[in-house]
XYZ file of C-alpha atoms in Angstrom:
606
model
C 147.026 108.161 121.323
C 147.714 104.045 121.782
C 150.949 102.475 121.702
C 150.965 101.343 117.629
C 152.456 97.811 117.181
C 155.353 96.982 115.308
C 155.287 95.429 111.865
C 156.871 91.879 111.755
C 159.749 92.849 110.908
C 159.901 94.921 113.670
C 159.037 92.953 116.088
C 161.092 90.122 114.561
C 164.203 92.458 115.284
C 162.619 93.839 119.009
C 162.769 89.756 119.801
C 166.062 89.123 118.965
C 168.099 92.081 119.276
C 165.877 94.961 121.270
C 164.889 92.302 124.911
C 161.232 92.261 123.741
C 159.436 89.423 125.192
C 156.174 88.185 124.143
C 154.901 88.938 127.328
C 155.420 92.500 126.996
C 154.190 93.053 123.713
C 150.555 91.287 125.002
C 150.547 93.867 127.862
C 151.162 96.897 124.838
C 148.815 94.978 122.237
C 146.117 95.017 125.840
C 146.626 98.646 126.244
C 145.675 99.367 123.205
C 142.663 97.652 123.114
C 141.667 99.248 126.616
C 138.549 101.814 126.058
C 137.617 100.572 122.528
C 134.900 98.296 124.455
C 136.060 96.055 120.725
C 134.014 98.167 118.271
C 133.311 98.615 115.964
C 136.735 96.988 114.608
C 135.973 93.662 116.781
C 133.217 91.327 117.583
C 135.221 89.156 120.095
C 138.718 89.191 122.175
C 140.478 86.545 123.384
C 140.252 87.358 127.241
C 143.234 88.797 128.723
C 144.365 86.163 131.150
C 144.873 83.759 127.934
C 146.615 86.295 125.720
C 148.995 86.546 128.335
C 149.611 82.755 129.254
C 149.950 82.230 125.848
C 152.863 84.837 125.305
C 154.302 83.325 128.530
C 154.633 80.115 127.597
C 155.618 80.940 124.244
C 158.537 83.011 125.905
C 159.230 79.882 128.509
C 159.390 77.021 125.843
C 160.285 78.619 121.589
C 163.031 80.181 120.176
C 162.610 83.265 118.066
C 165.369 82.236 115.719
C 162.936 79.383 115.127
C 159.805 80.617 114.514
C 158.427 82.746 112.084
C 155.727 84.517 113.576
C 157.002 84.461 117.305
C 155.315 86.452 119.496
C 153.680 88.844 116.340
C 149.925 89.486 116.675
C 147.157 88.756 114.324
C 143.673 89.329 114.002
C 140.974 87.145 112.542
C 137.938 88.059 110.717
C 134.945 86.501 112.394
C 133.894 84.227 109.326
C 136.761 82.051 109.988
C 136.800 79.802 112.805
C 138.700 79.921 116.507
C 138.474 77.059 118.824
C 136.599 77.643 121.290
C 135.295 81.290 120.202
C 132.048 82.071 118.486
C 132.027 82.657 114.743
C 129.305 85.082 113.642
C 129.756 85.961 109.576
C 128.118 88.910 111.271
C 125.356 88.224 112.488
C 124.844 87.243 115.776
C 122.082 84.669 115.334
C 123.423 82.464 113.003
C 126.789 82.378 115.460
C 128.086 79.000 116.825
C 131.188 77.993 118.863
C 133.138 76.472 117.152
C 135.018 73.192 117.448
C 138.231 73.904 116.431
C 140.693 75.545 114.509
C 140.468 76.411 110.582
C 143.605 75.175 109.615
C 144.954 78.452 108.471
C 144.932 79.804 112.090
C 146.078 76.383 113.319
C 149.263 76.691 111.551
C 149.943 80.854 111.668
C 149.997 79.679 115.419
C 152.104 76.741 115.092
C 154.531 78.886 113.549
C 154.479 81.516 117.195
C 151.563 83.793 116.258
C 149.524 85.365 118.693
C 145.704 85.319 117.991
C 144.554 88.723 119.608
C 140.537 88.095 118.497
C 138.512 88.500 115.892
C 137.252 91.308 113.567
C 133.731 92.611 112.297
C 132.678 92.536 109.003
C 129.930 92.715 105.998
C 126.980 90.692 107.135
C 128.397 87.193 105.705
C 130.756 88.281 103.728
C 128.447 89.898 102.040
C 129.777 93.744 100.337
C 132.427 95.774 99.642
C 131.746 98.874 102.495
C 131.839 98.033 105.736
C 128.610 99.613 106.452
C 126.529 96.134 106.457
C 127.443 94.988 110.046
C 125.089 94.714 112.991
C 128.317 95.574 115.227
C 127.975 98.939 113.643
C 130.506 100.488 110.140
C 134.054 100.863 110.390
C 135.204 104.426 109.634
C 138.926 104.472 107.743
C 141.686 105.311 110.017
C 142.192 107.742 107.483
C 138.334 109.342 109.494
C 136.417 112.141 107.708
C 133.697 109.604 107.632
C 135.295 107.596 104.767
C 133.940 104.090 104.841
C 136.636 101.218 105.407
C 135.794 99.425 102.572
C 134.946 95.635 103.161
C 133.572 92.711 103.471
C 137.028 92.606 105.892
C 136.752 96.189 106.900
C 137.442 95.718 111.150
C 140.695 93.210 109.980
C 142.512 96.082 108.106
C 141.521 98.821 110.605
C 143.111 96.463 112.975
C 146.110 96.584 111.169
C 146.120 99.794 109.722
C 145.488 101.127 113.461
C 148.533 98.999 114.449
C 146.278 97.174 116.670
C 147.643 93.961 115.412
C 150.651 93.355 112.948
C 148.458 91.475 110.328
C 145.277 89.960 110.240
C 143.565 87.259 107.715
C 140.791 88.421 105.705
C 138.483 86.718 103.209
C 138.266 87.842 99.724
C 135.861 86.814 97.010
C 134.969 89.777 94.840
C 137.917 91.968 96.839
C 136.793 92.316 99.941
C 140.453 91.739 100.471
C 141.626 94.565 98.465
C 139.116 97.373 98.961
C 139.940 97.547 102.601
C 143.088 97.711 101.958
C 142.732 100.597 99.624
C 140.594 102.323 101.912
C 143.555 102.111 104.487
C 146.139 102.780 103.170
C 147.801 99.059 103.614
C 148.508 95.971 101.662
C 146.103 93.457 100.528
C 147.423 90.097 99.104
C 144.774 88.195 97.714
C 146.495 84.865 97.004
C 145.840 82.404 94.417
C 142.179 80.467 95.286
C 143.457 76.836 96.891
C 147.151 78.229 98.343
C 145.480 79.023 101.949
C 142.842 76.221 103.410
C 138.937 78.139 103.415
C 138.458 74.736 105.431
C 136.318 76.296 108.528
C 135.630 79.636 106.374
C 132.173 80.710 106.367
C 131.666 80.563 102.908
C 130.485 83.474 100.572
C 130.537 81.922 97.790
C 132.566 78.123 98.144
C 133.893 78.157 94.283
C 135.619 81.455 94.310
C 136.260 82.332 97.670
C 140.078 82.655 99.152
C 141.363 83.836 103.015
C 143.444 86.772 102.186
C 146.138 88.842 104.307
C 146.465 92.340 105.451
C 149.734 93.974 106.518
C 151.724 97.306 106.159
C 154.754 95.591 104.365
C 154.651 93.713 101.445
C 157.194 91.113 102.658
C 155.341 90.594 105.742
C 152.539 90.161 104.265
C 154.335 87.050 101.944
C 155.750 85.416 105.599
C 152.367 84.994 106.481
C 151.744 83.641 103.384
C 154.922 80.822 103.289
C 153.888 79.914 107.251
C 150.304 79.789 106.353
C 150.097 78.172 102.738
C 149.177 74.188 103.054
C 146.581 71.846 101.767
C 144.189 70.795 104.122
C 141.629 66.739 103.974
C 139.478 68.887 105.334
C 139.356 71.774 102.296
C 138.439 70.118 98.647
C 139.002 73.521 97.416
C 143.066 73.580 98.300
C 145.707 73.685 95.585
C 149.483 73.278 97.238
C 152.299 75.614 95.397
C 153.734 73.943 91.698
C 157.644 73.763 92.797
C 158.244 75.591 89.684
C 156.463 78.560 90.941
C 158.126 78.757 94.221
C 160.667 81.273 92.554
C 160.100 85.240 91.600
C 160.559 86.553 88.417
C 162.372 89.671 88.957
C 160.926 93.037 88.304
C 163.155 94.006 85.482
C 162.027 91.071 83.399
C 158.232 92.325 83.386
C 155.964 92.705 81.203
C 154.195 95.432 82.554
C 150.288 95.447 81.541
C 148.475 99.058 81.413
C 144.583 98.596 81.011
C 143.637 100.764 77.493
C 142.500 104.764 78.065
C 139.179 104.095 77.033
C 138.208 101.071 80.014
C 138.837 102.986 82.743
C 136.911 104.956 84.717
C 137.358 106.966 87.820
C 133.249 108.233 88.065
C 134.488 111.752 87.788
C 136.885 111.371 90.319
C 139.882 113.478 88.757
C 142.549 112.743 92.415
C 141.918 109.072 91.803
C 142.623 109.303 87.679
C 146.416 111.278 88.665
C 147.185 109.086 91.383
C 146.790 106.180 89.035
C 148.740 108.040 86.379
C 151.086 108.328 88.676
C 151.191 105.193 90.231
C 151.578 103.413 86.552
C 154.579 106.037 85.740
C 156.832 104.591 88.369
C 155.795 101.100 87.318
C 157.459 102.003 84.050
C 160.716 102.312 85.455
C 161.043 99.011 87.168
C 159.368 96.402 84.614
C 161.350 95.232 81.438
C 158.368 96.496 78.941
C 155.337 97.899 78.732
C 151.756 97.156 76.902
C 148.366 98.044 76.398
C 145.491 95.523 77.679
C 141.358 95.378 76.557
C 139.448 95.173 80.432
C 136.118 93.902 78.417
C 136.949 90.542 79.062
C 137.393 91.060 83.140
C 134.938 93.298 83.501
C 132.201 91.019 81.983
C 133.473 88.203 84.210
C 132.654 90.135 87.167
C 129.410 91.117 86.223
C 128.573 87.202 86.498
C 129.462 87.357 90.335
C 126.219 89.735 91.149
C 124.856 89.789 87.763
C 124.707 85.894 86.893
C 123.908 82.385 88.675
C 126.686 82.827 91.353
C 124.582 85.134 93.697
C 122.425 81.830 93.319
C 126.085 80.124 94.998
C 126.065 82.862 97.960
C 122.432 82.104 98.657
C 123.633 78.232 98.949
C 125.114 77.743 101.809
C 122.187 80.438 104.054
C 119.094 79.671 102.570
C 117.780 77.211 105.173
C 119.008 80.288 107.698
C 117.822 82.836 106.139
C 114.236 80.967 105.116
C 113.928 80.182 108.937
C 115.271 83.459 110.837
C 114.846 86.375 108.055
C 115.143 88.827 110.484
C 118.074 88.111 111.226
C 119.456 89.166 108.579
C 120.227 92.960 106.973
C 117.386 93.945 104.495
C 120.532 95.288 102.164
C 122.059 91.541 102.756
C 119.187 89.770 102.242
C 117.820 91.495 99.266
C 121.421 90.477 97.827
C 120.512 86.764 98.812
C 117.598 86.330 97.904
C 118.110 87.359 93.953
C 119.870 84.382 94.021
C 116.828 82.447 93.805
C 115.875 83.861 90.152
C 118.339 81.304 88.926
C 118.287 77.815 87.707
C 120.061 74.756 86.808
C 119.726 75.891 82.798
C 121.185 79.630 84.515
C 124.095 77.673 86.350
C 125.740 76.461 83.317
C 125.090 79.058 80.704
C 126.717 81.220 83.184
C 129.342 78.624 83.448
C 129.934 78.052 80.014
C 130.566 81.909 79.503
C 132.954 81.949 82.041
C 134.841 79.372 80.374
C 135.570 81.661 77.226
C 136.005 84.904 79.018
C 138.998 82.634 80.870
C 139.689 81.607 77.806
C 140.663 84.870 76.130
C 142.027 86.228 79.119
C 144.416 83.380 79.711
C 145.431 84.700 76.051
C 146.634 87.755 77.154
C 149.298 86.181 79.377
C 150.976 85.371 76.361
C 151.590 88.655 75.816
C 151.775 90.492 80.027
C 152.947 88.898 83.210
C 151.650 91.422 85.418
C 148.054 93.734 84.513
C 148.030 97.228 86.890
C 144.921 98.266 87.461
C 143.259 100.787 90.550
C 141.924 98.876 93.390
C 138.829 101.283 93.253
C 137.959 103.865 91.735
C 136.790 106.449 93.387
C 135.824 106.741 97.133
C 133.133 107.259 99.320
C 131.915 108.545 102.708
C 129.259 106.263 105.067
C 126.389 109.033 104.166
C 127.076 108.484 100.481
C 126.746 104.995 101.043
C 123.711 105.352 102.746
C 122.345 106.792 99.750
C 122.953 104.095 97.329
C 124.069 100.953 98.791
C 124.058 98.636 96.161
C 124.918 100.609 93.303
C 128.183 101.903 94.919
C 129.010 99.180 96.340
C 128.966 98.005 93.058
C 131.527 101.130 91.709
C 133.838 100.005 94.101
C 134.247 96.228 93.030
C 134.513 97.093 89.317
C 138.248 96.223 89.353
C 138.251 93.412 91.724
C 135.150 91.309 91.732
C 136.383 89.294 88.459
C 139.796 88.435 89.849
C 138.819 85.199 91.441
C 136.200 83.915 88.757
C 139.418 84.439 86.737
C 141.542 82.778 88.792
C 143.940 85.048 89.020
C 146.668 86.071 92.313
C 146.804 89.719 93.681
C 148.110 92.386 95.566
C 146.542 95.795 96.702
C 149.872 98.426 97.280
C 149.046 101.811 98.394
C 149.420 104.349 95.823
C 149.551 107.871 97.908
C 146.505 110.024 98.067
C 144.284 112.700 95.982
C 144.229 116.358 96.548
C 142.197 116.131 98.556
C 143.369 113.953 101.044
C 142.117 110.538 100.111
C 143.498 106.909 100.410
C 144.535 105.948 96.314
C 145.524 102.667 95.942
C 146.440 100.382 92.930
C 146.643 96.458 92.455
C 148.953 94.140 90.549
C 147.095 91.095 88.928
C 148.575 88.386 87.511
C 147.395 84.330 86.608
C 148.012 82.203 89.034
C 150.137 80.717 90.818
C 152.132 84.082 90.192
C 151.828 85.478 93.758
C 155.584 85.391 94.704
C 156.518 87.716 91.366
C 153.797 89.982 92.262
C 154.942 90.810 95.503
C 158.437 91.112 94.409
C 156.944 93.884 91.630
C 154.550 95.084 94.908
C 157.661 95.509 96.737
C 159.834 97.673 94.336
C 157.010 99.733 93.938
C 156.741 100.406 97.622
C 160.416 101.440 97.940
C 160.455 103.672 94.845
C 157.842 105.861 95.692
C 159.042 106.149 99.413
C 161.684 108.563 97.399
C 159.076 109.847 94.602
C 159.523 113.102 93.671
C 156.055 113.907 94.854
C 156.699 112.135 97.999
C 154.108 115.134 100.060
C 151.799 113.350 98.251
C 152.516 109.343 98.197
C 154.573 109.392 101.272
C 152.345 111.814 103.871
C 149.121 110.005 105.371
C 146.566 112.498 106.639
C 144.727 112.071 109.693
C 141.847 113.071 108.317
C 140.147 113.309 104.753
C 141.291 116.491 103.630
C 138.809 119.851 102.794
C 141.240 123.069 102.861
C 144.482 123.894 101.551
C 147.129 120.725 100.811
C 148.944 119.579 104.139
C 151.672 117.480 105.408
C 152.554 115.450 108.635
C 156.162 116.767 110.710
C 157.655 114.780 113.190
C 159.344 116.402 115.804
C 161.630 115.608 118.325
C 163.082 118.195 120.518
C 162.560 122.266 120.788
C 159.651 121.999 118.459
C 157.719 119.248 120.790
C 155.047 121.524 122.481
C 155.675 123.692 125.308
C 159.384 124.064 123.831
C 161.396 126.921 122.916
C 160.593 126.494 119.043
C 157.082 125.247 118.812
C 155.749 128.565 117.875
C 157.387 127.793 114.644
C 154.943 125.434 114.201
C 151.848 127.192 115.521
C 152.574 130.577 113.945
C 152.822 128.821 110.568
C 149.322 127.699 111.036
C 150.292 124.129 112.490
C 148.283 121.714 114.997
C 148.896 118.914 117.091
C 147.888 115.421 115.627
C 148.928 113.078 117.873
C 152.121 110.850 119.220
C 153.850 108.401 117.714
C 157.168 106.600 117.408
C 159.862 106.113 115.095
C 161.178 102.465 114.037
C 163.619 100.990 115.915
C 166.441 102.333 113.521
C 167.532 105.468 115.458
C 169.817 107.054 117.750
C 169.013 110.540 119.553
C 171.876 112.597 120.874
C 172.338 116.161 122.734
C 174.017 118.283 121.166
C 175.738 121.098 123.421
C 174.598 124.401 122.669
C 175.602 127.809 124.246
C 172.258 128.406 125.916
C 173.228 125.381 127.639
C 169.915 123.714 127.492
C 171.068 121.373 124.599
C 169.686 120.024 121.133
C 168.940 117.003 120.384
C 169.594 115.190 116.941
C 167.835 112.140 115.468
C 170.115 110.213 113.877
C 169.253 106.746 111.262
C 171.271 104.116 111.563
C 171.828 100.624 109.583
C 168.372 98.359 109.812
C 171.225 95.647 111.241
C 172.333 97.825 114.181
C 171.717 96.026 117.254
C 171.734 99.430 119.170
C 168.861 101.091 116.961
C 166.023 102.705 119.271
C 162.277 103.772 119.115
C 162.282 107.123 119.551
C 159.377 109.246 120.699
C 157.770 112.133 118.490
C 154.868 114.103 117.929
C 153.189 114.278 114.119
C 152.424 118.328 113.526
C 149.992 118.963 110.648
C 151.144 122.023 108.906
C 150.629 123.408 105.706
C 152.038 122.093 102.639
C 153.547 125.814 101.833
C 155.048 126.718 104.837
C 157.168 123.831 104.234
C 160.170 126.053 102.975
C 159.872 128.430 105.685
C 160.553 126.561 108.670
C 163.277 124.503 106.945
C 164.687 127.931 105.928
C 165.321 128.621 109.767
C 166.460 125.629 110.749
C 170.153 125.321 112.251
C 172.910 123.458 111.442
C 173.765 120.266 111.735
C 169.431 119.803 111.760
C 167.740 119.279 108.247
C 164.462 117.988 107.818
C 164.384 114.073 106.224
C 162.115 111.227 105.588
C 161.263 109.684 109.144
C 160.025 106.217 109.522
C 157.586 105.353 111.987
C 157.047 102.419 113.790
C 153.961 101.810 111.954
C 156.046 102.080 108.849
C 154.887 105.290 107.581
C 157.553 107.562 106.336
C 156.724 111.719 107.123
C 159.091 114.524 107.210
C 160.664 114.899 110.277
C 164.255 116.832 111.910
C 167.143 115.165 111.233
C 170.844 115.543 112.262
C 173.794 115.097 110.044
C 175.855 112.018 111.412
C 179.384 114.555 111.602
C 177.812 116.300 114.161
C 177.237 113.085 116.834
C 180.500 112.486 118.031
C 181.858 113.764 121.567
C 180.637 115.663 123.471
C 177.523 115.092 122.171
C 175.516 112.632 124.706
C 173.979 109.208 123.418
C 170.282 109.416 125.220
C 169.108 107.074 122.688
C 167.855 104.581 125.303
C 165.673 107.650 127.207
C 163.366 107.148 124.289
C 162.710 110.635 123.534
C 164.185 113.955 124.845
C 160.974 115.023 126.884
C 162.178 111.054 129.023
C 165.391 112.378 128.977
C 164.645 115.356 130.653
C 162.970 114.287 133.445
C 165.417 111.697 134.231
C 168.201 114.620 133.998
C 165.896 116.638 136.226
C 164.959 113.632 138.668
C 169.192 113.051 139.329
C 169.638 116.404 139.838
């Protein structure tokens, strides 16, 4: 299993306190990419020598305390220009070599970030499935043939798979939110214009915005702050008003919840249950809750593909489509060519109707501050999308495609998993420039659901779409490892090895004395500010939920089962040790990085 790259906050701590260098990190990134042959997540990557040289220059000339994204690896959707790299927009024959960086990319590089490469997408950013690319179809990190979502498919998967710490996508109809939902990560769709779209191949120029994928809300906001700025080359750019910089706290907010009759989950009972659970968690965080009708939102969303805005998609590509029709995928071409149905009269009628709908929605913000909706009403496999690529794409966009037409900001957050193992997600929406307020509530929600009563459902990410009895992941650190003396306690209860991982750098590992002289490893979590925290190697075992109680009954004191934070930000059940037991004669073996590494080193010394 490739080593996962940490979050921005984890890497920042490691640079400042753990001795990590940008060169070390670049080598880890390259190791994680080796053997993947680039696809279908990546369309092109920065040459290894170039990435290492950039990292070495950064280490020699910059201070991690002064650059907000010092040494943080990131990816860029391949409809955004990077100087010297080919921009394909998911169409090889369209590709061109970019003469300069898009302003949003340049600001990230100036903030110290390390660009790793350019990622796959639904061709010309037209689609929400991740299955419309000649470079191959991305699958969700949860496996089982589940779509990754699009159009920013590669960017979302690269982050969720731990290949980079954050990535840029774009979002016109939901492309920065649907892939986040289907891969269990954060999707930040800022207010249009906060991130420059200069140097971005347009999908629908008046609606496009650059989006951010990350594993943590605060990380996504760090990227937004570093990349934000008005560019002279971008007529659509807007500065953040000074009075909207500060966020309102969740407890002061009025939350809008859709009326029951406006919610549609397309027969997916699991998503219905998860959304209700997410709303319940939000109720405990906000000041007031009210009901909101969604009819005007949905009617606005329908204008995007059933109105003249589809002609705006064609406006940027009409010449290429006429000259190279065979270079464009059939499904993409069919969507774009519907734009020929509309004339100037239709455009003005559409604008007038949208203005009426926007006025209705604007009045709702007098009653609520934030609206919560499902990100997607249901999920699909790649085979299911192939059966009905346009109809099921429309289903995916029901709760997303109105946002830019109505000038809304949005943050998408994970909302656990259904009983069938499918990822669930919800999106918080607010009026333009409410980004920081939405982020505060999103962060509070993710923190609250980490300790929710239904934690097995909300916190444990399956490695594949589940079809059998409910299962959970258990992080094991010592004698329960494969081949160790107590591993049978897992295998006899139906446990199967899911892979290797590391904890977040917030733990110490101790060797506790035992009567048999073998020693017992004890994992103790330390404060986030403790500079002596370490990442510790663990194995992840998939275990039936029904077997967890029996396993716990056999765990000897001072060990117990608790929540272990992994390097990628997930929380899974795992073996922990109570702090009282780690005084002398317990030996601190954290520096070894894991129980097996400690045992090997001890054997070598003897």
